[in-house]
Tab-separated table of N, CA and C in Angstrom:
chain	number	residue	atom	x	y	z
A	1	VAL	N	128.747	211.997	-1.668
A	1	VAL	CA	129.529	212.628	-2.716
A	1	VAL	C	129.499	214.133	-2.495
A	2	VAL	N	130.672	214.752	-2.548
A	2	VAL	CA	130.781	216.206	-2.463
A	2	VAL	C	131.432	216.685	-3.755
A	3	VAL	N	130.701	217.509	-4.498
A	3	VAL	CA	131.215	218.069	-5.745
A	3	VAL	C	131.761	219.450	-5.422
A	4	MET	N	133.025	219.664	-5.757
A	4	MET	CA	133.658	220.950	-5.447
A	4	MET	C	134.094	221.639	-6.730
A	5	ASP	N	133.753	222.918	-6.822
A	5	ASP	CA	134.214	223.709	-7.947
A	5	ASP	C	135.481	224.454	-7.524
A	6	ASN	N	135.774	225.548	-8.172
A	6	ASN	CA	137.030	226.251	-7.893
A	6	ASN	C	136.893	227.405	-6.916
A	7	LEU	N	135.887	227.365	-6.077
A	7	LEU	CA	135.746	228.358	-5.023
A	7	LEU	C	136.998	228.307	-4.149
A	8	SER	N	137.524	229.451	-3.790
A	8	SER	CA	138.787	229.466	-3.034
A	8	SER	C	138.686	228.690	-1.722
A	9	ALA	N	137.533	228.692	-1.078
A	9	ALA	CA	137.374	227.939	0.178
A	9	ALA	C	137.528	226.436	-0.034
A	10	HIS	N	137.231	225.966	-1.233
A	10	HIS	CA	137.361	224.539	-1.528
A	10	HIS	C	138.817	224.110	-1.676
A	11	LYS	N	139.708	225.063	-1.823
A	11	LYS	CA	141.119	224.753	-2.068
A	11	LYS	C	141.959	224.701	-0.793
A	12	LEU	N	141.331	224.906	0.358
A	12	LEU	CA	142.071	224.820	1.620
A	12	LEU	C	142.556	223.390	1.824
A	13	ASP	N	143.762	223.247	2.338
A	13	ASP	CA	144.349	221.918	2.528
A	13	ASP	C	143.531	221.025	3.455
A	14	SER	N	142.776	221.613	4.349
A	14	SER	CA	142.033	220.821	5.339
A	14	SER	C	140.690	220.299	4.831
A	15	ILE	N	140.205	220.797	3.715
A	15	ILE	CA	138.847	220.466	3.268
A	15	ILE	C	138.696	219.001	2.862
A	16	VAL	N	139.507	218.518	1.937
A	16	VAL	CA	139.360	217.141	1.445
A	16	VAL	C	139.511	216.118	2.568
A	17	PRO	N	140.519	216.224	3.436
A	17	PRO	CA	140.604	215.250	4.535
A	17	PRO	C	139.363	215.245	5.436
A	18	MET	N	138.765	216.417	5.677
A	18	MET	CA	137.556	216.460	6.512
A	18	MET	C	136.399	215.730	5.832
A	19	ILE	N	136.274	215.906	4.540
A	19	ILE	CA	135.196	215.241	3.800
A	19	ILE	C	135.427	213.739	3.775
A	20	GLU	N	136.653	213.339	3.476
A	20	GLU	CA	136.969	211.911	3.412
A	20	GLU	C	136.878	211.244	4.784
A	21	ALA	N	137.044	212.001	5.850
A	21	ALA	CA	136.967	211.446	7.207
A	21	ALA	C	135.577	210.917	7.538
A	22	VAL	N	134.565	211.393	6.814
A	22	VAL	CA	133.201	210.892	7.035
A	22	VAL	C	132.781	209.954	5.900
A	23	ASP	N	133.793	209.367	5.233
A	23	ASP	CA	133.589	208.396	4.151
A	23	ASP	C	132.810	208.944	2.959
A	24	ALA	N	132.955	210.231	2.688
A	24	ALA	CA	132.342	210.824	1.503
A	24	ALA	C	133.387	210.893	0.396
A	25	LYS	N	132.923	210.816	-0.836
A	25	LYS	CA	133.801	210.897	-1.999
A	25	LYS	C	133.830	212.348	-2.483
A	26	VAL	N	135.008	212.815	-2.863
A	26	VAL	CA	135.179	214.179	-3.361
A	26	VAL	C	135.358	214.146	-4.872
A	27	ILE	N	134.586	214.958	-5.566
A	27	ILE	CA	134.749	215.135	-7.007
A	27	ILE	C	135.114	216.596	-7.228
A	28	CYS	N	136.297	216.831	-7.793
A	28	CYS	CA	136.755	218.194	-8.068
A	28	CYS	C	136.499	218.515	-9.536
A	29	LEU	N	135.781	219.577	-9.778
A	29	LEU	CA	135.470	219.976	-11.143
A	29	LEU	C	136.606	220.795	-11.734
A	30	SER	N	136.721	220.725	-13.050
A	30	SER	CA	137.699	221.568	-13.725
A	30	SER	C	137.157	223.002	-13.764
A	31	SER	N	138.017	223.924	-14.068
A	31	SER	CA	137.610	225.328	-14.119
A	31	SER	C	136.504	225.543	-15.139
A	32	TYR	N	135.623	226.469	-14.828
A	32	TYR	CA	134.555	226.879	-15.730
A	32	TYR	C	133.694	225.706	-16.198
A	33	SER	N	133.206	224.905	-15.268
A	33	SER	CA	132.362	223.765	-15.636
A	33	SER	C	131.061	223.728	-14.826
A	34	PRO	N	130.292	224.807	-14.850
A	34	PRO	CA	129.049	224.825	-14.069
A	34	PRO	C	128.036	223.779	-14.528
A	35	ASP	N	128.154	223.311	-15.767
A	35	ASP	CA	127.220	222.291	-16.266
A	35	ASP	C	127.350	220.976	-15.515
A	36	PHE	N	128.458	220.761	-14.835
A	36	PHE	CA	128.670	219.520	-14.088
A	36	PHE	C	128.492	219.710	-12.582
A	37	ASN	N	128.001	220.863	-12.181
A	37	ASN	CA	127.863	221.154	-10.756
A	37	ASN	C	126.380	221.215	-10.374
A	38	PRO	N	125.881	220.192	-9.681
A	38	PRO	CA	124.454	220.150	-9.335
A	38	PRO	C	123.966	221.359	-8.537
A	39	ILE	N	124.824	221.987	-7.761
A	39	ILE	CA	124.380	223.124	-6.953
A	39	ILE	C	123.942	224.294	-7.829
A	40	GLU	N	124.495	224.374	-9.040
A	40	GLU	CA	124.103	225.455	-9.947
A	40	GLU	C	122.619	225.358	-10.292
A	41	LEU	N	122.099	224.135	-10.393
A	41	LEU	CA	120.675	223.951	-10.677
A	41	LEU	C	119.832	224.437	-9.501
A	42	TRP	N	120.315	224.190	-8.289
A	42	TRP	CA	119.576	224.676	-7.128
A	42	TRP	C	119.627	226.198	-7.049
A	43	TRP	N	120.784	226.787	-7.328
A	43	TRP	CA	120.873	228.252	-7.301
A	43	TRP	C	119.856	228.847	-8.269
A	44	SER	N	119.735	228.247	-9.442
A	44	SER	CA	118.781	228.730	-10.437
A	44	SER	C	117.352	228.652	-9.906
A	45	GLN	N	117.011	227.520	-9.291
A	45	GLN	CA	115.668	227.374	-8.729
A	45	GLN	C	115.450	228.340	-7.567
A	46	LEU	N	116.459	228.530	-6.749
A	46	LEU	CA	116.338	229.453	-5.619
A	46	LEU	C	116.079	230.875	-6.112
A	47	LYS	N	116.817	231.296	-7.137
A	47	LYS	CA	116.620	232.651	-7.655
A	47	LYS	C	115.205	232.827	-8.199
A	48	SER	N	114.696	231.819	-8.901
A	48	SER	CA	113.314	231.879	-9.405
A	48	SER	C	112.320	231.951	-8.251
A	49	PHE	N	112.561	231.139	-7.230
A	49	PHE	CA	111.702	231.111	-6.042
A	49	PHE	C	111.671	232.486	-5.381
A	50	LEU	N	112.834	233.102	-5.210
A	50	LEU	CA	112.911	234.421	-4.575
A	50	LEU	C	112.219	235.491	-5.420
A	51	ARG	N	112.378	235.413	-6.741
A	51	ARG	CA	111.729	236.398	-7.615
A	51	ARG	C	110.202	236.339	-7.490
A	52	ARG	N	109.663	235.125	-7.309
A	52	ARG	CA	108.209	234.979	-7.173
A	52	ARG	C	107.666	235.753	-5.974
A	53	PHE	N	108.429	235.811	-4.908
A	53	PHE	CA	107.959	236.454	-3.685
A	53	PHE	C	108.445	237.895	-3.535
A	54	ALA	N	109.424	238.289	-4.329
A	54	ALA	CA	109.957	239.658	-4.309
A	54	ALA	C	110.180	240.182	-2.890
A	55	PRO	N	111.051	239.529	-2.125
A	55	PRO	CA	111.282	239.979	-0.747
A	55	PRO	C	111.869	241.390	-0.726
A	56	THR	N	111.502	242.122	0.309
A	56	THR	CA	111.953	243.515	0.411
A	56	THR	C	112.902	243.758	1.578
A	57	THR	N	113.137	242.724	2.386
A	57	THR	CA	114.071	242.867	3.508
A	57	THR	C	114.995	241.649	3.544
A	58	THR	N	116.135	241.812	4.197
A	58	THR	CA	117.042	240.666	4.326
A	58	THR	C	116.411	239.574	5.177
A	59	GLU	N	115.568	239.959	6.115
A	59	GLU	CA	114.883	238.958	6.942
A	59	GLU	C	113.963	238.092	6.087
A	60	MET	N	113.265	238.727	5.134
A	60	MET	CA	112.389	237.967	4.234
A	60	MET	C	113.208	237.032	3.353
A	61	VAL	N	114.342	237.526	2.867
A	61	VAL	CA	115.214	236.682	2.042
A	61	VAL	C	115.675	235.475	2.849
A	62	ASP	N	116.132	235.700	4.067
A	62	ASP	CA	116.582	234.599	4.929
A	62	ASP	C	115.479	233.571	5.134
A	63	LYS	N	114.269	234.040	5.410
A	63	LYS	CA	113.142	233.131	5.648
A	63	LYS	C	112.810	232.340	4.383
A	64	LEU	N	112.797	232.998	3.239
A	64	LEU	CA	112.480	232.315	1.983
A	64	LEU	C	113.547	231.288	1.621
A	65	ILE	N	114.806	231.592	1.888
A	65	ILE	CA	115.868	230.611	1.640
A	65	ILE	C	115.664	229.401	2.533
A	66	SER	N	115.306	229.627	3.771
A	66	SER	CA	115.031	228.522	4.693
A	66	SER	C	113.869	227.666	4.186
A	67	VAL	N	112.819	228.310	3.713
A	67	VAL	CA	111.672	227.577	3.154
A	67	VAL	C	112.107	226.782	1.928
A	68	ALA	N	112.882	227.408	1.045
A	68	ALA	CA	113.347	226.728	-0.169
A	68	ALA	C	114.188	225.501	0.176
A	69	LEU	N	115.041	225.618	1.179
A	69	LEU	CA	115.849	224.467	1.607
A	69	LEU	C	114.964	223.343	2.133
A	70	ASP	N	113.919	223.692	2.863
A	70	ASP	CA	113.003	222.682	3.400
A	70	ASP	C	112.230	221.961	2.298
A	71	LEU	N	112.073	222.594	1.148
A	71	LEU	CA	111.322	221.993	0.042
A	71	LEU	C	112.135	220.980	-0.760
A	72	ILE	N	113.450	220.957	-0.571
A	72	ILE	CA	114.298	220.010	-1.306
A	72	ILE	C	114.038	218.605	-0.786
A	73	ASN	N	113.856	217.678	-1.717
A	73	ASN	CA	113.675	216.282	-1.321
A	73	ASN	C	114.647	215.402	-2.112
A	74	PRO	N	114.768	214.122	-1.771
A	74	PRO	CA	115.719	213.243	-2.464
A	74	PRO	C	115.512	213.180	-3.980
A	75	LYS	N	114.276	213.299	-4.424
A	75	LYS	CA	114.022	213.270	-5.874
A	75	LYS	C	114.687	214.467	-6.559
A	76	HIS	N	114.594	215.638	-5.933
A	76	HIS	CA	115.268	216.816	-6.490
A	76	HIS	C	116.772	216.559	-6.612
A	77	LEU	N	117.357	216.038	-5.537
A	77	LEU	CA	118.802	215.784	-5.539
A	77	LEU	C	119.188	214.821	-6.646
A	78	ARG	N	118.455	213.720	-6.786
A	78	ARG	CA	118.754	212.753	-7.854
A	78	ARG	C	118.654	213.413	-9.225
A	79	ASN	N	117.610	214.207	-9.434
A	79	ASN	CA	117.437	214.866	-10.729
A	79	ASN	C	118.561	215.847	-11.025
A	80	TRP	N	118.989	216.604	-10.012
A	80	TRP	CA	120.074	217.555	-10.240
A	80	TRP	C	121.368	216.833	-10.589
A	81	PHE	N	121.671	215.742	-9.872
A	81	PHE	CA	122.880	214.987	-10.176
A	81	PHE	C	122.779	214.326	-11.545
A	82	ALA	N	121.622	213.756	-11.874
A	82	ALA	CA	121.439	213.108	-13.179
A	82	ALA	C	121.578	214.128	-14.308
A	83	SER	N	121.067	215.337	-14.108
A	83	SER	CA	121.178	216.383	-15.130
A	83	SER	C	122.624	216.783	-15.390
A	84	CYS	N	123.476	216.546	-14.410
A	84	CYS	CA	124.902	216.868	-14.544
A	84	CYS	C	125.719	215.638	-14.937
A	85	CYS	N	125.032	214.594	-15.392
A	85	CYS	CA	125.673	213.369	-15.905
A	85	CYS	C	126.314	212.506	-14.823
A	86	TYR	N	125.808	212.569	-13.594
A	86	TYR	CA	126.295	211.687	-12.537
A	86	TYR	C	125.337	210.513	-12.408
A	87	CYS	N	125.881	209.338	-12.136
A	87	CYS	CA	125.067	208.150	-11.910
A	87	CYS	C	124.295	208.337	-10.607
A	88	THR	N	122.993	208.062	-10.627
A	88	THR	CA	122.177	208.271	-9.435
A	88	THR	C	121.528	206.989	-8.934
A	89	SER	N	121.967	205.850	-9.443
A	89	SER	CA	121.346	204.596	-8.979
A	89	SER	C	122.168	203.940	-7.897
């Protein structure tokens, strides 16, 4: 499942066919609906994670983002989708 908001890159004509070509389902959100977008929950956690370490260089930020991505597990993904009212079973 790919959840797409109204980011201009998501509106390119080639995006949906590429996603569907790998048998993924596309869900397009209506405007101004961050409550239904699981990535918003990750952005919130990422910002908190970065604040804890207070990076002072772009290299540190890049490394911390990489670490944060490595910490994501399937349970996190299920919880983020469930929090946005998506079925996770």
